[in-house]
XYZ file of C-alpha atoms in Angstrom:
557
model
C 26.892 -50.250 49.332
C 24.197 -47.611 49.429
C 21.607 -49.576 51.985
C 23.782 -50.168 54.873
C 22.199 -48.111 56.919
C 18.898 -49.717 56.488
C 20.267 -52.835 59.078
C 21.620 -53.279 62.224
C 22.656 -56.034 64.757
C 19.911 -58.237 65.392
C 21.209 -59.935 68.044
C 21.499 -60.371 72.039
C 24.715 -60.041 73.758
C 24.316 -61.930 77.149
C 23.593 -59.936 80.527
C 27.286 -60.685 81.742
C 30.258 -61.603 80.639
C 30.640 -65.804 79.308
C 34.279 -66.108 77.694
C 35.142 -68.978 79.751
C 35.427 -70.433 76.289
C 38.375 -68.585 75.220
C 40.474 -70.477 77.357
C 39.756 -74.230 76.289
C 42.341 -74.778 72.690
C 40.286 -77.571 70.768
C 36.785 -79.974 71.595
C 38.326 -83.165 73.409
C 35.680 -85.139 72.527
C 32.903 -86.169 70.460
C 29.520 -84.687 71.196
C 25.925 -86.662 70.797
C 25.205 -86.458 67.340
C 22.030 -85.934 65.757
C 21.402 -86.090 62.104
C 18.295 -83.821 61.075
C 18.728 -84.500 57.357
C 15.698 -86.684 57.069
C 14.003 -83.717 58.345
C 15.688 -79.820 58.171
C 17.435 -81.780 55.357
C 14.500 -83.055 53.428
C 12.146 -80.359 53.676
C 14.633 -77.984 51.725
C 15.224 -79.986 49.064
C 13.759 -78.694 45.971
C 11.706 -82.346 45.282
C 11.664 -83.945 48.636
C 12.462 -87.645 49.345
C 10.295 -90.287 49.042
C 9.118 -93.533 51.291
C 11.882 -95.117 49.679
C 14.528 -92.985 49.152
C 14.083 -91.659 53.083
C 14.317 -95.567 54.037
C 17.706 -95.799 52.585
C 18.918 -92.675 53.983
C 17.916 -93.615 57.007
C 20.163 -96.955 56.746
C 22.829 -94.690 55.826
C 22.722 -92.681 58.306
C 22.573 -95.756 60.550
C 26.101 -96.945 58.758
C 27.814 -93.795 59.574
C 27.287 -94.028 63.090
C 24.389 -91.863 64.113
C 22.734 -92.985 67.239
C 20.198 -89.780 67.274
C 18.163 -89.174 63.893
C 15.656 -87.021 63.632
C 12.610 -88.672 61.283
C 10.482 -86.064 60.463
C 7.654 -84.245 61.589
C 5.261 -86.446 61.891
C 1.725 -84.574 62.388
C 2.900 -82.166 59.078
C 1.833 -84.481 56.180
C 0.697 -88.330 55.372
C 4.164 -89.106 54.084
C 5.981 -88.047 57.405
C 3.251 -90.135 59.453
C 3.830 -93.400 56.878
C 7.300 -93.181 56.947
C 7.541 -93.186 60.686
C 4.710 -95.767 61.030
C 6.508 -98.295 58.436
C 10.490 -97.967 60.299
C 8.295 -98.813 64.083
C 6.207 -101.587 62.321
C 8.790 -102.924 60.350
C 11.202 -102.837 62.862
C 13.992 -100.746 61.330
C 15.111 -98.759 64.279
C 17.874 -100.681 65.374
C 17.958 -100.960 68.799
C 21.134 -98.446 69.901
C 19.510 -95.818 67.721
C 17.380 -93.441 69.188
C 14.901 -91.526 66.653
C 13.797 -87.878 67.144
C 10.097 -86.133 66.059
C 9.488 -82.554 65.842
C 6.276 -80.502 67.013
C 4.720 -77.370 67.328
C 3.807 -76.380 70.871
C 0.003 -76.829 69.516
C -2.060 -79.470 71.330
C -3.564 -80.822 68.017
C -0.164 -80.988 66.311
C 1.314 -82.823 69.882
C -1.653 -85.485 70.046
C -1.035 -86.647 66.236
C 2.692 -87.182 67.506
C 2.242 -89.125 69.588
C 0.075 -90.990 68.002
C 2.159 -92.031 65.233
C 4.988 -92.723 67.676
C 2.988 -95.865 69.212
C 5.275 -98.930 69.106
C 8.404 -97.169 69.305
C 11.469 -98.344 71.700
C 12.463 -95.644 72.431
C 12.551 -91.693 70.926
C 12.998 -87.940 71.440
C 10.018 -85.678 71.174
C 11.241 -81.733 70.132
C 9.016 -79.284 71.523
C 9.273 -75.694 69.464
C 8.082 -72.252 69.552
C 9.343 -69.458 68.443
C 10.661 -66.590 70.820
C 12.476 -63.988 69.272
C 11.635 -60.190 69.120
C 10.819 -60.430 65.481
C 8.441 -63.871 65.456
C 6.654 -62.066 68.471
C 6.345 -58.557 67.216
C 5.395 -59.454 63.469
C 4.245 -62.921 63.284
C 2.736 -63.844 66.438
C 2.141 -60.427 68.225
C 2.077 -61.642 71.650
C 3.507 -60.765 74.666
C 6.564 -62.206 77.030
C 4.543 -64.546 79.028
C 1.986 -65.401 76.027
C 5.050 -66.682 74.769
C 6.499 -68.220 77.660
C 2.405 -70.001 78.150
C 2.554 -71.480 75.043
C 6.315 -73.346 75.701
C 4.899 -74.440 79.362
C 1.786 -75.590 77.709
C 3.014 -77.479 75.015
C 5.736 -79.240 77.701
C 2.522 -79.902 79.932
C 0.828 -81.876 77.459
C 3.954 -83.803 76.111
C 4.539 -85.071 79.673
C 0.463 -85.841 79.691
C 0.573 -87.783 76.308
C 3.511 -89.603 77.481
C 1.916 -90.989 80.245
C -1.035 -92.225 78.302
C 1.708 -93.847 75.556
C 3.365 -97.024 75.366
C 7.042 -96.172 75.095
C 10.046 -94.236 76.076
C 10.354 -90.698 75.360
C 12.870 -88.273 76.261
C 11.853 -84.234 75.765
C 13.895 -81.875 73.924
C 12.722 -78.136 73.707
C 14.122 -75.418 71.358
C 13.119 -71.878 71.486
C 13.030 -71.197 67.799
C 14.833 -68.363 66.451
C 17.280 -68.348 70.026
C 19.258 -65.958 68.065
C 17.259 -63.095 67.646
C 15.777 -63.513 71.213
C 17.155 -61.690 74.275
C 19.072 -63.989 76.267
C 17.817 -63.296 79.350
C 14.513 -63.920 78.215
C 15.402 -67.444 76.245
C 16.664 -68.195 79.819
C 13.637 -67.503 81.041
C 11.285 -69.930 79.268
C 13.704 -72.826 78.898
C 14.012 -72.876 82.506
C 9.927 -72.691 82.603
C 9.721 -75.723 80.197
C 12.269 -77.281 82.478
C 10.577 -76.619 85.416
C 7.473 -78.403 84.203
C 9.738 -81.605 83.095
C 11.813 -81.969 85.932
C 14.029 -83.934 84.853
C 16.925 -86.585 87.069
C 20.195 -88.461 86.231
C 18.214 -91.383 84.948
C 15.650 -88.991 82.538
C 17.310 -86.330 81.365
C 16.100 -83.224 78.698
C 17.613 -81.557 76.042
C 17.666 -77.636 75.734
C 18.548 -77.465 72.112
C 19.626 -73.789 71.304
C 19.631 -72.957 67.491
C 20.700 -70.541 65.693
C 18.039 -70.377 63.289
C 18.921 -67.541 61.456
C 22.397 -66.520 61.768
C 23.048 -62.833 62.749
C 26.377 -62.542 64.834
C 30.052 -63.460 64.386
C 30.299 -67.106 66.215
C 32.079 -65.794 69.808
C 28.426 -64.118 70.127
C 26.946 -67.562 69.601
C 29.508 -69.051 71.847
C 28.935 -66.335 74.735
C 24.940 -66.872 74.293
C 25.578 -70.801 74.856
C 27.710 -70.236 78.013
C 25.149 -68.018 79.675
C 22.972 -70.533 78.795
C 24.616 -72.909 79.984
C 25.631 -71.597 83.668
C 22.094 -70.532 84.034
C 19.412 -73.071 82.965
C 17.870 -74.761 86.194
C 19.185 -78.496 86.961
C 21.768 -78.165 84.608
C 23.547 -81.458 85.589
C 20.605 -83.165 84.266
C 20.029 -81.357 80.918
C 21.983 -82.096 77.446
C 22.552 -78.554 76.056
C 22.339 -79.239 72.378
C 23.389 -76.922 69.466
C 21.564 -76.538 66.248
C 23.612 -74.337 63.884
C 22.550 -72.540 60.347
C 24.804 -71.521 58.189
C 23.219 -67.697 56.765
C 26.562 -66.197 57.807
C 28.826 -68.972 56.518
C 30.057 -69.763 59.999
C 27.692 -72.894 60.768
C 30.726 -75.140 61.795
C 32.576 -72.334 63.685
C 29.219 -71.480 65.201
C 29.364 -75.104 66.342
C 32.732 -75.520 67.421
C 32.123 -72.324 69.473
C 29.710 -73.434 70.977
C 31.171 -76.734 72.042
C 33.848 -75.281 73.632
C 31.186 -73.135 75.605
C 28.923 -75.745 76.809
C 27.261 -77.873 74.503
C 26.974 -81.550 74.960
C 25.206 -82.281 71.173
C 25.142 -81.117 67.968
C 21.972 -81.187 65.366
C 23.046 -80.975 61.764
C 23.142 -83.141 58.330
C 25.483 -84.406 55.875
C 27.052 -81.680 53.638
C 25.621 -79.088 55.720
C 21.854 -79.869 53.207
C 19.292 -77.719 54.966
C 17.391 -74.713 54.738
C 18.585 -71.366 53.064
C 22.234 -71.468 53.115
C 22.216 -74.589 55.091
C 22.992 -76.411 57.985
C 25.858 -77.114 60.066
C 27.945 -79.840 58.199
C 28.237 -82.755 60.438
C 30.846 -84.528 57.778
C 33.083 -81.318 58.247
C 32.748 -81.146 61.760
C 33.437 -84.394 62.977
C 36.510 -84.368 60.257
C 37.688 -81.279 61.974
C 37.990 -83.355 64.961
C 39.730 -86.476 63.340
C 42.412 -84.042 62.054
C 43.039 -82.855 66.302
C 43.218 -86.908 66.739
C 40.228 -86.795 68.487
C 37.464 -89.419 67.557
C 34.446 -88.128 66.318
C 32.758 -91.417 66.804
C 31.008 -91.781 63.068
C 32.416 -93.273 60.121
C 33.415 -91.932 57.541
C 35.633 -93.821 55.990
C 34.835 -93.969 52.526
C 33.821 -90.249 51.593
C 33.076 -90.636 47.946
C 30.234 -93.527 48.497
C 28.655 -91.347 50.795
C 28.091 -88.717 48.627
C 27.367 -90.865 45.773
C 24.640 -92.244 47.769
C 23.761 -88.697 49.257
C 23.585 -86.829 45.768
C 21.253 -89.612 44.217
C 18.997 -89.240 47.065
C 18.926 -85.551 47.354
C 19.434 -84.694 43.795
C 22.240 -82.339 45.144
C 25.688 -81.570 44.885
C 28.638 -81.709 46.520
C 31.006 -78.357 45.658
C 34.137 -79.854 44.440
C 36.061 -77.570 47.235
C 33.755 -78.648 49.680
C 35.751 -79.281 52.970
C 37.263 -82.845 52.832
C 34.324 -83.998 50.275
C 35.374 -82.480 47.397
C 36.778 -83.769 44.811
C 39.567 -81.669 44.442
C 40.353 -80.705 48.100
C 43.607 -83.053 48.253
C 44.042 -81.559 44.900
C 47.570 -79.639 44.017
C 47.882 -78.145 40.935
C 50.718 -75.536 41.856
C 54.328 -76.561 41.042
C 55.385 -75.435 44.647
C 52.415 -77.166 46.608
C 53.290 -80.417 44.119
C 56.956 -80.900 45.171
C 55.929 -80.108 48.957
C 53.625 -82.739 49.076
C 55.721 -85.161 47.084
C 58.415 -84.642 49.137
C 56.397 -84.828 52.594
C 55.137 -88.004 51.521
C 58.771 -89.129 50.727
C 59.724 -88.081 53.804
C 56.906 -89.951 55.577
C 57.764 -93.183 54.237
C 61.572 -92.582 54.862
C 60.899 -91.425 58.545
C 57.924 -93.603 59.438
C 56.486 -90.842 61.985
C 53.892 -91.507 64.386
C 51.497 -88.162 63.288
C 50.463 -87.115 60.027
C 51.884 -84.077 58.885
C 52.344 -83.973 55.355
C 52.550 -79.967 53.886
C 49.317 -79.276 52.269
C 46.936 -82.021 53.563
C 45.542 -81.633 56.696
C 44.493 -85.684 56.825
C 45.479 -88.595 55.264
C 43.062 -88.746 52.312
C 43.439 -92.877 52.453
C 41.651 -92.417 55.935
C 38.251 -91.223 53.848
C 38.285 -93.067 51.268
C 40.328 -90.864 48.832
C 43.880 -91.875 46.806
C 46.965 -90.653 46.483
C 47.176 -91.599 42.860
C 44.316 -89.782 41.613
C 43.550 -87.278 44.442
C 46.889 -85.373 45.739
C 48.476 -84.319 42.556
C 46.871 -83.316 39.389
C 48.955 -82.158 36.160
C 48.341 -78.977 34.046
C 49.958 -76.069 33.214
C 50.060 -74.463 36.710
C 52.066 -77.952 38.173
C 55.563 -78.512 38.404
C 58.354 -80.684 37.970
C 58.252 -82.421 41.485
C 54.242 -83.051 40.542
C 54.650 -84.776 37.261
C 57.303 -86.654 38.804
C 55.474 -87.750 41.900
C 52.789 -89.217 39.267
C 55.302 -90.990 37.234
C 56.613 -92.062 40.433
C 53.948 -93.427 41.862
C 51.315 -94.854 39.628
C 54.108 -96.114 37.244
C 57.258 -96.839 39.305
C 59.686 -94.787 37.436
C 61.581 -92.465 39.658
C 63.118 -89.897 37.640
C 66.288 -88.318 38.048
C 65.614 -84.613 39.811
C 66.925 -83.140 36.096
C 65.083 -84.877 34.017
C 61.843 -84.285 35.838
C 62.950 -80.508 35.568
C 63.295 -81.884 31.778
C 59.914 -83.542 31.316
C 57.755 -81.291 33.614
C 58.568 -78.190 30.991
C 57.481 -80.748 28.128
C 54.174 -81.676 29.715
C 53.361 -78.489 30.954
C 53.324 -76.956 27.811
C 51.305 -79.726 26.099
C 48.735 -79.208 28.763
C 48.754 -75.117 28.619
C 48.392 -75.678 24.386
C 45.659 -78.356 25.330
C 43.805 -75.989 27.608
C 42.999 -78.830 29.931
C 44.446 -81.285 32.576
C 46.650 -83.879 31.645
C 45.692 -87.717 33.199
C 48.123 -89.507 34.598
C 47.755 -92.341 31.943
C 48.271 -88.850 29.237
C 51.431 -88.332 30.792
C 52.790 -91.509 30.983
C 51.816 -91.925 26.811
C 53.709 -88.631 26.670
C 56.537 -90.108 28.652
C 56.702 -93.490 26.817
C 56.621 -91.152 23.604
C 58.992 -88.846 23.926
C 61.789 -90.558 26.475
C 60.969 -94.279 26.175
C 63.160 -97.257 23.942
C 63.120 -94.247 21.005
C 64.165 -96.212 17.501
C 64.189 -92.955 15.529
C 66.662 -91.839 13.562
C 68.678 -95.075 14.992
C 67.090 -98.297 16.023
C 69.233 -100.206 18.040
C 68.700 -104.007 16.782
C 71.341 -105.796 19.318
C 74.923 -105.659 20.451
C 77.503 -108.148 21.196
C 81.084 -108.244 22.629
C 84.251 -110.147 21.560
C 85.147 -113.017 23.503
C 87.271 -112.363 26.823
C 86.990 -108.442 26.035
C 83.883 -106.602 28.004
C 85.428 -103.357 26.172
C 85.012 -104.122 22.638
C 81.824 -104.026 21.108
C 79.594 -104.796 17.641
C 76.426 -102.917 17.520
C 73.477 -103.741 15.203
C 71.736 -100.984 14.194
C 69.434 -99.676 11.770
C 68.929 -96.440 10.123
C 66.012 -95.796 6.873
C 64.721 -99.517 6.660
C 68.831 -99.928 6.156
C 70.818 -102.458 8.896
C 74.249 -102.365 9.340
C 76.670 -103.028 12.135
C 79.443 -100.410 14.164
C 81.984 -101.350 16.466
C 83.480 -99.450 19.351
C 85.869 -99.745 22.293
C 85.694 -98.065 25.919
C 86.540 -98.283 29.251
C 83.342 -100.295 29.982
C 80.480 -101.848 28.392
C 78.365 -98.766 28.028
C 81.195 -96.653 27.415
C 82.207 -98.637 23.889
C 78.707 -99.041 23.001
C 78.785 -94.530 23.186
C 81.920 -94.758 21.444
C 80.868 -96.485 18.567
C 77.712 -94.664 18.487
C 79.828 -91.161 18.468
C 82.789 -92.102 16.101
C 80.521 -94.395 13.425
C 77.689 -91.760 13.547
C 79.349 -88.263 13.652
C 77.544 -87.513 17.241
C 79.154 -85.913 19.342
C 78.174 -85.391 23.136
C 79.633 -85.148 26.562
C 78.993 -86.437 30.463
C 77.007 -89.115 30.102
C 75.149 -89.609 33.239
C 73.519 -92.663 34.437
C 70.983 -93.741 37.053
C 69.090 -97.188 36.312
C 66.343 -99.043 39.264
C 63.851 -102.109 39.010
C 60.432 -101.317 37.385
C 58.819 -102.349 40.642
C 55.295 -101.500 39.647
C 53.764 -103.146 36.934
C 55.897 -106.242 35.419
C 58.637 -106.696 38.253
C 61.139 -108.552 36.100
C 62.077 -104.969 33.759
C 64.860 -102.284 34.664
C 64.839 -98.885 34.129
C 67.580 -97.001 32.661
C 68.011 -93.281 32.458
C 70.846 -91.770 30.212
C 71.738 -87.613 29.892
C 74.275 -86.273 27.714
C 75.024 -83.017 26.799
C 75.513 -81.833 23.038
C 78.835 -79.469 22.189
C 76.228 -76.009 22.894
C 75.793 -77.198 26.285
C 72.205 -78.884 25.608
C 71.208 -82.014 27.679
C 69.011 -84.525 26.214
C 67.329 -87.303 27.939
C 66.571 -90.815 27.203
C 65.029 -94.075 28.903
C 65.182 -97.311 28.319
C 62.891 -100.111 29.614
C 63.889 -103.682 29.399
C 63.979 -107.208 30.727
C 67.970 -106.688 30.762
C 69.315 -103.987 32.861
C 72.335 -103.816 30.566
C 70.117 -103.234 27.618
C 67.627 -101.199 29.093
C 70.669 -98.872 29.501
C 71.562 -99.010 25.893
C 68.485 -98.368 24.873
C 68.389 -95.338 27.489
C 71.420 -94.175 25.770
C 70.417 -94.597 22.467
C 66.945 -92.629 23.445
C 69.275 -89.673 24.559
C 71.312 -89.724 21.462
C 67.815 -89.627 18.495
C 66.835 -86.389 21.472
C 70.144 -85.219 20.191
C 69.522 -85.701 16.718
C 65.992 -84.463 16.470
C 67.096 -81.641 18.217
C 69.883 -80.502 15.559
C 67.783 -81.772 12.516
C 65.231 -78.733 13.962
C 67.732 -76.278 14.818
């Protein structure tokens, strides 16, 4: 590109080396989560939420399991002060939750917090300003300690207010834009905020670090979170929180990173909603975890009525290859990735292992909500044999021999690649039922029967044009005369019949299944099924499926 030369790393590294991270293999354990949808969320949405529509969200977010939620920013408009003032007076805060408020480090903008936080049980007041080179050189132009007099400032008068309001409060300060600011220098005025707070075991602060804008590859974010870290004055009483973007598309490595490197809590939203490119996605994140077997300790159980309730609200979408979410992440549509996954799940519930490790899915999309009927394998032109059998299989209980899925999955595929389109499961099973199933053209089989005392001598009823008439046979076994009839009173002719029948166990369990091959005199094999309250004449009718294949077959050759 012609411009590159026109940027360059905006970034800090650290003054000394923090890779103490490198050495830790996954997160062990769930961090404090706090959801700022209602706020970083809701003030990027093109038509923000509501009095309403922010109530529910905020019992949703309740139901998943968040016990930090950022509300809003209180002292910005009349709709964040009502909404706050109607969850105190109304008493919707339930009492394990703790709810978070954002201000500027500007007195005027502090006092109005506080004021609409009377009432409240308990809640987290964010103290911000920005520090980086940039915000101080172009927006603010003001020096180092102007900067660092505005943080201790603002932290002076939150204590103040707090002493002169009813409530608890616990202080969390972010220096905005952390990213572009020099580390050292970040250091320097979180430990000055700190300083004035002073806080113990039994009143703790948060440091919240974000990376407001992205501009590094995550291991920088990680390194600038372990400095951090191993530097900020009575550490063992501060909660080093983590509040990733997402410019760079590395928002949830950015927060795994930094995890691993220190941080106790993570700030993000549902579906990564936020600002620009967004923020970290908490739904991913705390997935990512579930699929280590580590509990992320919210619920997200049923996936797809979250983000039914989360796309109403936000008049957003969820990307159909979002991680987890989306629709068709569970999705195979490749032959090879079909029978992988239909044989991993065959093997599962053979083997009955204790850990989840089906090819292909990285969790078990029952455990969010999702199905195995309608999520793991979908059918067009791209799928294969095991896939279209796995369907069959499982949302209709008909378990295919391996050839004739070979058989059918060529037949499907190219109805869907003619179609242009996917194929439903209930569009395959039609197709099935069709082409395989209890077929009664050219010859309908009417009934047989067999002489007395002789199993090997049969009289078959069939009919042919509207026309009924009856043909008798003799064999080694039932089925056998019933072919034999078929071959010598027709002029067929076909070879090694093969035969595999099992109980329709889905559906109506009192019908058998019958599958029949045989293989015409140029080596062609042609299928047929039969379905039936009798397995004996579910198999005739199998074999009398295979034998009209047969016959369409030369009538078009």
């Amino acid at each position: 590109m012609n411009n590159v030369n026109k940027y360059s790393r905006g970034y800090f590294m650290p003054p000394e080396t923090s890779l103490n991270w490198t050495q830790k293999e996954y997160i062990t354990e769930a961090p404090i989560w706090c959801s700022v949808d209602l706020r970083d969320g809701n003030q990027a949405l093109i038509v923000p939420m509501n009095l309403e529509e922010k109530l529910e969200y905020f019992k949703l977010l309740v139901a998943v399991g968040f016990k930090e939620i950022e509300v809003g920013f209180p002292a910005a408009s009349e709709t964040e002060f009502a909404f706050l003032r109607t969850l105190i007076e109304q008493d919707l805060i339930p009492d394990d939750v703790t709810i978070q408020v954002l201000t500027q480090s500007r007195e005027h903008i502090i006092r109005k917090t506080f004021e609409s936080l009377k009432g409240t049980k308990k809640a987290v007041v964010h103290l911000y300003n920005s520090t980086s080179l940039a915000q101080r050189e172009q927006v603010f132009r003001k020096s180092k300690q102007e900067i660092i007099d505005i943080a201790v400032n603002g932290a002076k008068l939150l204590k103040q207010c707090a002493e002169e309001t009813e409530g608890n409060f616990q202080f969390q300060y972010s220096p905005e834009s952390f990213t572009g600011t020099e580390i050292d220098f970040a250091l320097e005025v979180c430990n000055s905020v700190i300083d004035v707070w002073q806080p113990t075991a039994e009143n703790p602060i948060i440091i919240n670090l974000p990376s407001t804008v992205q501009m590094s590859m995550p291991h920088v974010y990680a390194s600038q979170i372990e400095y951090m870290s191993g530097h900020l004055h009575r550490r063992e009483h501060v909660i080093v929180s983590v509040h990733p973007h997402n410019d760079r598309g590395t928002g949830i490595a950015d927060a795994e990173l930094g995890m691993l490197a220190g941080a106790q809590r993570v700030e993000g939203t549902l579906f990564g909603n936020g600002e620009r490119t967004g923020n970290v996605d908490i739904v991913t994140l705390a997935l990512n975890m579930y699929s280590h077997g580590v509990d992320p300790k919210l619920n997200f159980h049923n996936v797809p009525d979250l983000i039914a309730v989360y796309e109403r609200l936000t008049k957003m979408r969820v990307s159909e290859r979002h991680p987890y979410a989306g629709e068709l992440v569970f999705t195979a549509f490749s032959g090879s990735h079909q029978d992988a996954i239909a044989k991993g799940m065959k093997w599962r519930e053979d083997e009955q292992p204790k850990h989840w490790s089906v090819p292909y899915l990285p969790i078990d999309p029952l455990d969010i909500g999702r199905t195995y009927e309608g999520d793991i394998i979908r059918i067009n032109s791209q799928s294969g044999k095991g896939g279209i059998g796995y369907v069959l299989q499982l949302k209709y209980g008909l378990d295919l021999p391996a050839k004739m899925r070979e058989n059918f999955g060529y037949f499907v595929k190219n109805v869907s690649d003619q179609k242009q389109k996917e194929l439903l499961p209930d569009e395959i099973h039609d197709i099935f039922m069709q082409e395989y199933v209890n077929i009664k053209s050219p010859v309908e089989f009417v009934k047989y029967r067999f002489a007395d005392n002789d199993d090997y001598q049969t009289t078959v009823t069939i009919r042919i044009d509207g026309e009924t008439k009856e043909i008798a046979g003799t064999g080694d076994g039932r089925l056998d005369a019933i072919s034999n009839a078929l071959q010598s009173e027709l002029g067929v002719a076909y070879s090694d019949l093969n035969y595999k029948e099992h109980a329709l166990e889905l559906g109506s369990k009192s019908q058998a299944v019958s599958y029949i091959s045989i293989t015409a005199p140029g080596g062609t094999v042609h299928w047929g099924c039969g379905i039936d309250v009798d397995i004996m004449t579910s198999s005739v009718k199998a074999l009398f499926s295979a034998v009209n294949q047969l016959s369409r077959h030369t009538v078009n050759a």
